[in-house]
Amino acid sequence: MIKTLAKHIGRYKWASVLTPVFTSLEVVMEVLIPYVTALLIDRGINASHMQNIYTYGAIMIGMALLSLCFGIIAGRMASYASSGFAANLRNAMYRNIQRFAFSDIDKYSTSGLVTRLTTDVTNLQNAFQQILRVTVRAPFRMVSSIAMCFLIDDRLSLIFVVALLILSVVLFVIIRKVSVIFSKVFKQYDALNGAVQENVVGMRVVKAFVREEFEKEKFGRAAYLLYKLNVKAESLMALNHPVMNLVTYGCIIALSWWGAHFVVGGTLTTGELTSLFTYVMSILMSLMMLSMIFVMLTRSAASGQRVAEVINEQPDIVNPANPKTSIASGDVEFQNVSFAYREGSGDYALSDVSLKISSGETIGIIGGTGSGKSSVVSLVSRLYDTSKGSVLVGGEDVRNYDLTALRNSVAVVLQKNTLFSGTILDNLRWGNPDATPEQCRQACEIACAHEFIIEMPQGYDTQIEQGGTNVSGGQRQRLCIARALLKNPQVLVLDDSTSACDTSTDARIQRAFREQLPGVTKLIIAQRISSVRDCDRIVVMDSGKVVGYDTHENLLQSNEIYKEICAIQTSEGGDFDFNRKKNSAAKPAEEKGGGQK
Amino acid sequence: MTRLLRYVLSNYRFSFVAVAVCIAVTACTTLASNLFIRTLIDDYIVPLTKVDNPEYDSLAKTLLVLGLILTFGAACSYAYNRIMINVSQGTMLRLRRDMFGHMQSLPIRYFDTHSHGEIMSAYTNDVDTLRQMISQSLPQALNSVITIVATLCSMIVMSPWLTMVSLCLAGVMAFSTTKLGRVSRRHFVQQQKDLATLNGYIEEMVSGQKVVKVFCHEEKAVEDFERLNENLRGSAHNANRVANIVMPVNGNLGNLGYVLLAVVGAAISIGGYAELSLGTLIAFLTLNKSFTQPISQVSQQINSIITAAAGAERIFNILDEPSETDNGKVTLVNADVQADGSLAEVEHRTGVWAWKRAETDGDPILTKVEGGVDFNMVDFSYDGVRLVLEDIVLKAMPEQKIAFVGGTGAGKTTITNLINRFYDIQDGKVLYDGISINDISKPHLRRSLGMVLQETHLFTGTVLDNIRYGRLDATDEECIAAAQLVNAHDFIRRLSDGYNTMLSGDGGNLSQGERQLLAIARAAVADPPVLILDEATSSIDTRTEVIVQRGMDSLMKGRTTFVIAHRLSTVRNADCIIVLEKGHVIERGSHDELLALGGKYYHLFTGDGL
């Protein structure tokens, strides 16, 4: 983990190295100042020597100014290095996320990735800054203070050494115990937040079943457990204070006793004794800082782990060594393909699928949820890799193509469509950044999107909100189809992409495909028989297997499952839903109040 | 801010007094240890050096006394830290419980208008900043103030002249710190802004990551990201840069002050302008340090106090949200039919329910729960401006099945949400067995209605726990019976631990259909007189669909049922079909009647485009 993270310090390496250097210089000054103070007291004040006071005063001022400069430089560098380090981490993560294959994306949740990119990185940034500023400073200050003490009087310094030993042992024991409890605290925190999240999301269920009191009790128990753990951890931590205090006071008393003897005995000056008092404080403060840093580091270690995990994630799909960049034709072929979403789980979403589709054909795919329809089409543009067998596009295994070239030729309209904030034109140009307005209009006409776009006040310049919330489901689907068409693909895959469009629009889109895109291979997944009836051939899927591959008429004759689906849809279990048939009536108020999102 | 303090104090008044006393004692003992150096030098070392045979007895005694005082100080320091833990953690516990408890009482409307992230953030970020403030900033600020005052007093006693010099220095320090603080806050605000922008960008792009991939948009996505990332880096650097120099500036101002005091002090002492002993000067120099340190500490706490205040405001906003109002007096009770046909209230479940209306004089009136629901000219609006439902009139007889059909925005879900009073109607009346639903106590009203929502929500716990959610006192056998009734038994038995299988993450390890079956079983175990079903639109595979359908059917038997229908079979055997459009009932009747009508329903059914 540390190795991974450290790699990303990158061009902020110099600042990262120089920060401790300047901090050390600052510390040197800080440590020397009490020494000069001692001289000022002994040779100036005690000797009533004004000249000496001026001399040492000037030296002290010079040192303070130097220390100030070093401090400011170190502070700037620390912030430069740490903010740069954080930016690098975010960048590295984000870049790697862009390399993620679909299977990798499935593994992380969106909110999880967002937290890692923001909160976790901020934690690390703070930790890194503290490391640069304090981890060097505290031990260095401690060591040099001790050195100074020995320089002044080695007999008295032994007091510090003893104190230090006692303190280190106690702090070490406390920290060890506390970190065990803290890890429990974090777990309980997650559990508590999980409970709140669950409650907020399922609020309608809670209210419908009048379970408010039950939920309160459940939450109260979890919160109380967290309270208990926290009190336990912090009580242990609080032991730091009296231990520190007692040791410090012990030092002061011991120092006073023997110090007095030595001064009286003439082996120590008053000034030196004062400096020793200062040093004892600074040593103990450093130790306190160290223990605080340690606790903070244990806290940020979890964040570090989570960040490193994303950075180190090896994408499941990478470009081949010598990729082919041109796709010969829109032929698609499946050769004995088996596929599992989780490698080696044996949980096959597809088993032994073989299909041959020629350029320009329109193929419908139908079957129940979980029958493998989406899996079939996601293999064509190599969103996932097959477990067994191979998928060929244009007569070549998809694994031999350059990913960009392949995906530009095989346009996929995903089931879960997303539009991005920006104008309609911006969104369309995702398909082709150089598309002219004319080309965009053509694509929209084929996708039956032009008709509603021109009715919007700003037409193609209408601003789409994040997630495309200001257009209806059917409109969103049609825009997504247009966006895919702009790629000028050789294979077009529609994964249940007209489900929110009414039947007549659906039919018009299909007609436009036939007439205007005769050379493009079209794979159309649908729930409704009516959407696939006119396809050249229809693939019927059931439990990951192809159980039929023929025309509508022939399937009606020979295929039991197809017959059953037809029967259900036309008689009893079919969709009877205005939502699917009529999309233009979408009202935001209903979505707000009615959708249990 | 004051409200927060009041909130904290209300439960821990005594603790706070104890903490204040302990902090004062601690500050004084620290001061004593600082002052001791003067006593040591002036009263012991200097006189002792002047005699030939030094006598250390009295020093030993003084040190012993000092030791005792300091030990007492250390004990006080531990005591206040320990009490503060109870106070801060206890307050956190109370705050969390209050927030959660209050949240349970908020109307559904609140959850419509606030994002989950927003609500969650109050529980995590805001409560956490409060913890930091209460447990760290508050005692530290208190400590600093006491130290400053105590030190200042002893400084004045020692040497008023030097104190003036010291005060000037403190002024410079306070000035520079607040100045830097202001600059740094400005940068911090900018940093938060940039962070929010980046956050939004990440959220949008990552949730659409699959689209980014199929469009090979990765390069462009990185490009935009880098720009925003660089902005954030810049502002983060600025913010920290300023914050980082506060410490060296203050520390070295302290050093400069030290020199200045030493020079001035020495000048006074040597020049004999005022009475100033060597020990006093040295002690004063030490005191000056403990005087300036807390000043910069206090100024550093200001930042964290400001953040905490903002957090507290968000928390109190939640606590101030008005709860659901409930003026209903009518309650739901178990009842038994007497020999003479009248009803009597009983404790145990009988399968018969009654509405109980308490009369001010005389016995309460019991009305049998039949499940008849009437809508009488009901208007409803979410925002108080645009009507979502208008002039809705409908009548559901007991044990009837009413199906709602219509497009998105037609108002189907809204109607069902009015029956259970998730929302309150604007105008008109909804009668339940002849009683206005506004007169029925909300918990009792909802208990009489079984809900199966379109989107299933399950809770962390076992399968059995999730079914029992419908009725907490249901025995295991009753839960299993409910599961059997709705066809959920078979799949549950096949799970790794059967009914004891742990579900987590909203039942993520179950399929859509299985989750829905559990939701139906949950409603079944509640065994309510009236059902509200919202059929799932997300398609589940054909076989499960049939099983779910049968589960729903067996649940509907003998109950008044409102169903938002998406399937032909459901609609077809409904007693009454209500066709909604834009908040109006446009057609109503049985399947055959509506077909004969040849209107909108007919077009839908025959699949003609509209």
PDB file of C-alpha atoms in Angstrom, chain A residues 57-144:
ATOM      1  CA  GLY A  57      19.464  39.366  21.860  1.00  0.00           C
ATOM      2  CA  ALA A  58      20.567  40.153  18.315  1.00  0.00           C
ATOM      3  CA  ILE A  59      21.638  36.569  17.807  1.00  0.00           C
ATOM      4  CA  MET A  60      18.289  35.380  19.113  1.00  0.00           C
ATOM      5  CA  ILE A  61      16.385  37.754  16.842  1.00  0.00           C
ATOM      6  CA  GLY A  62      18.438  36.585  13.914  1.00  0.00           C
ATOM      7  CA  MET A  63      17.708  32.997  14.784  1.00  0.00           C
ATOM      8  CA  ALA A  64      14.013  33.672  15.267  1.00  0.00           C
ATOM      9  CA  LEU A  65      13.872  35.344  11.862  1.00  0.00           C
ATOM     10  CA  LEU A  66      15.713  32.438  10.272  1.00  0.00           C
ATOM     11  CA  SER A  67      13.398  30.015  12.015  1.00  0.00           C
ATOM     12  CA  LEU A  68      10.442  32.040  10.750  1.00  0.00           C
ATOM     13  CA  CYS A  69      11.723  31.854   7.174  1.00  0.00           C
ATOM     14  CA  PHE A  70      12.388  28.142   7.430  1.00  0.00           C
ATOM     15  CA  GLY A  71       8.992  27.615   8.985  1.00  0.00           C
ATOM     16  CA  ILE A  72       7.181  29.512   6.266  1.00  0.00           C
ATOM     17  CA  ILE A  73       9.093  27.750   3.518  1.00  0.00           C
ATOM     18  CA  ALA A  74       8.455  24.379   5.124  1.00  0.00           C
ATOM     19  CA  GLY A  75       4.758  25.161   5.533  1.00  0.00           C
ATOM     20  CA  ARG A  76       4.408  26.209   1.917  1.00  0.00           C
ATOM     21  CA  MET A  77       6.275  23.209   0.656  1.00  0.00           C
ATOM     22  CA  ALA A  78       4.272  20.864   2.834  1.00  0.00           C
ATOM     23  CA  SER A  79       1.024  22.220   1.466  1.00  0.00           C
ATOM     24  CA  TYR A  80       2.410  22.203  -2.092  1.00  0.00           C
ATOM     25  CA  ALA A  81       3.579  18.618  -1.756  1.00  0.00           C
ATOM     26  CA  SER A  82       0.497  17.302  -0.012  1.00  0.00           C
ATOM     27  CA  SER A  83      -2.056  18.965  -2.272  1.00  0.00           C
ATOM     28  CA  GLY A  84      -0.024  17.820  -5.255  1.00  0.00           C
ATOM     29  CA  PHE A  85       0.174  14.320  -3.880  1.00  0.00           C
ATOM     30  CA  ALA A  86      -3.593  14.283  -3.417  1.00  0.00           C
ATOM     31  CA  ALA A  87      -4.146  15.548  -6.962  1.00  0.00           C
ATOM     32  CA  ASN A  88      -1.855  12.833  -8.269  1.00  0.00           C
ATOM     33  CA  LEU A  89      -3.712  10.168  -6.336  1.00  0.00           C
ATOM     34  CA  ARG A  90      -7.056  11.325  -7.674  1.00  0.00           C
ATOM     35  CA  ASN A  91      -5.642  11.420 -11.136  1.00  0.00           C
ATOM     36  CA  ALA A  92      -4.126   7.966 -10.895  1.00  0.00           C
ATOM     37  CA  MET A  93      -7.375   6.542  -9.581  1.00  0.00           C
ATOM     38  CA  TYR A  94      -9.505   8.269 -12.140  1.00  0.00           C
ATOM     39  CA  ARG A  95      -7.248   7.231 -14.990  1.00  0.00           C
ATOM     40  CA  ASN A  96      -7.348   3.672 -13.828  1.00  0.00           C
ATOM     41  CA  ILE A  97     -11.116   3.795 -13.521  1.00  0.00           C
ATOM     42  CA  GLN A  98     -11.171   4.826 -17.154  1.00  0.00           C
ATOM     43  CA  ARG A  99      -9.242   1.670 -17.967  1.00  0.00           C
ATOM     44  CA  PHE A 100     -11.716  -0.460 -16.013  1.00  0.00           C
ATOM     45  CA  ALA A 101     -13.524  -3.149 -17.914  1.00  0.00           C
ATOM     46  CA  PHE A 102     -17.242  -3.598 -17.276  1.00  0.00           C
ATOM     47  CA  SER A 103     -16.486  -6.388 -14.858  1.00  0.00           C
ATOM     48  CA  ASP A 104     -14.303  -4.023 -12.821  1.00  0.00           C
ATOM     49  CA  ILE A 105     -16.993  -1.360 -12.813  1.00  0.00           C
ATOM     50  CA  ASP A 106     -19.486  -3.911 -11.504  1.00  0.00           C
ATOM     51  CA  LYS A 107     -17.164  -4.609  -8.597  1.00  0.00           C
ATOM     52  CA  TYR A 108     -17.224  -1.070  -7.181  1.00  0.00           C
ATOM     53  CA  SER A 109     -20.286   0.971  -6.390  1.00  0.00           C
ATOM     54  CA  THR A 110     -20.517   4.524  -7.689  1.00  0.00           C
ATOM     55  CA  SER A 111     -20.734   5.992  -4.208  1.00  0.00           C
ATOM     56  CA  GLY A 112     -17.791   3.864  -3.142  1.00  0.00           C
ATOM     57  CA  LEU A 113     -15.651   5.241  -5.947  1.00  0.00           C
ATOM     58  CA  VAL A 114     -16.735   8.801  -5.211  1.00  0.00           C
ATOM     59  CA  THR A 115     -15.795   8.413  -1.529  1.00  0.00           C
ATOM     60  CA  ARG A 116     -12.441   7.000  -2.461  1.00  0.00           C
ATOM     61  CA  LEU A 117     -11.743   9.850  -4.862  1.00  0.00           C
ATOM     62  CA  THR A 118     -12.762  12.537  -2.390  1.00  0.00           C
ATOM     63  CA  THR A 119     -12.962  11.769   1.324  1.00  0.00           C
ATOM     64  CA  ASP A 120     -10.281   9.102   1.362  1.00  0.00           C
ATOM     65  CA  VAL A 121      -7.881  11.217  -0.654  1.00  0.00           C
ATOM     66  CA  THR A 122      -8.497  14.207   1.615  1.00  0.00           C
ATOM     67  CA  ASN A 123      -7.657  12.005   4.596  1.00  0.00           C
ATOM     68  CA  LEU A 124      -4.452  10.944   2.930  1.00  0.00           C
ATOM     69  CA  GLN A 125      -3.597  14.504   1.999  1.00  0.00           C
ATOM     70  CA  ASN A 126      -3.878  15.582   5.618  1.00  0.00           C
ATOM     71  CA  ALA A 127      -1.951  12.566   6.821  1.00  0.00           C
ATOM     72  CA  PHE A 128       0.805  13.186   4.290  1.00  0.00           C
ATOM     73  CA  GLN A 129       1.103  16.810   5.293  1.00  0.00           C
ATOM     74  CA  GLN A 130       1.336  15.808   8.926  1.00  0.00           C
ATOM     75  CA  ILE A 131       3.957  13.235   8.128  1.00  0.00           C
ATOM     76  CA  LEU A 132       6.041  15.802   6.300  1.00  0.00           C
ATOM     77  CA  ARG A 133       5.696  18.414   8.980  1.00  0.00           C
ATOM     78  CA  VAL A 134       5.561  16.522  12.231  1.00  0.00           C
ATOM     79  CA  THR A 135       6.982  13.039  11.833  1.00  0.00           C
ATOM     80  CA  VAL A 136      10.380  14.512  11.149  1.00  0.00           C
ATOM     81  CA  ARG A 137       9.953  17.438  13.425  1.00  0.00           C
ATOM     82  CA  ALA A 138       8.928  15.613  16.577  1.00  0.00           C
ATOM     83  CA  PRO A 139      11.696  12.990  16.782  1.00  0.00           C
ATOM     84  CA  PHE A 140      14.284  15.435  15.524  1.00  0.00           C
ATOM     85  CA  ARG A 141      13.283  17.984  18.085  1.00  0.00           C
ATOM     86  CA  MET A 142      13.335  15.341  20.754  1.00  0.00           C
ATOM     87  CA  VAL A 143      16.759  14.043  19.819  1.00  0.00           C
ATOM     88  CA  SER A 144      18.312  17.455  19.471  1.00  0.00           C
TER      89      SER A 144
END
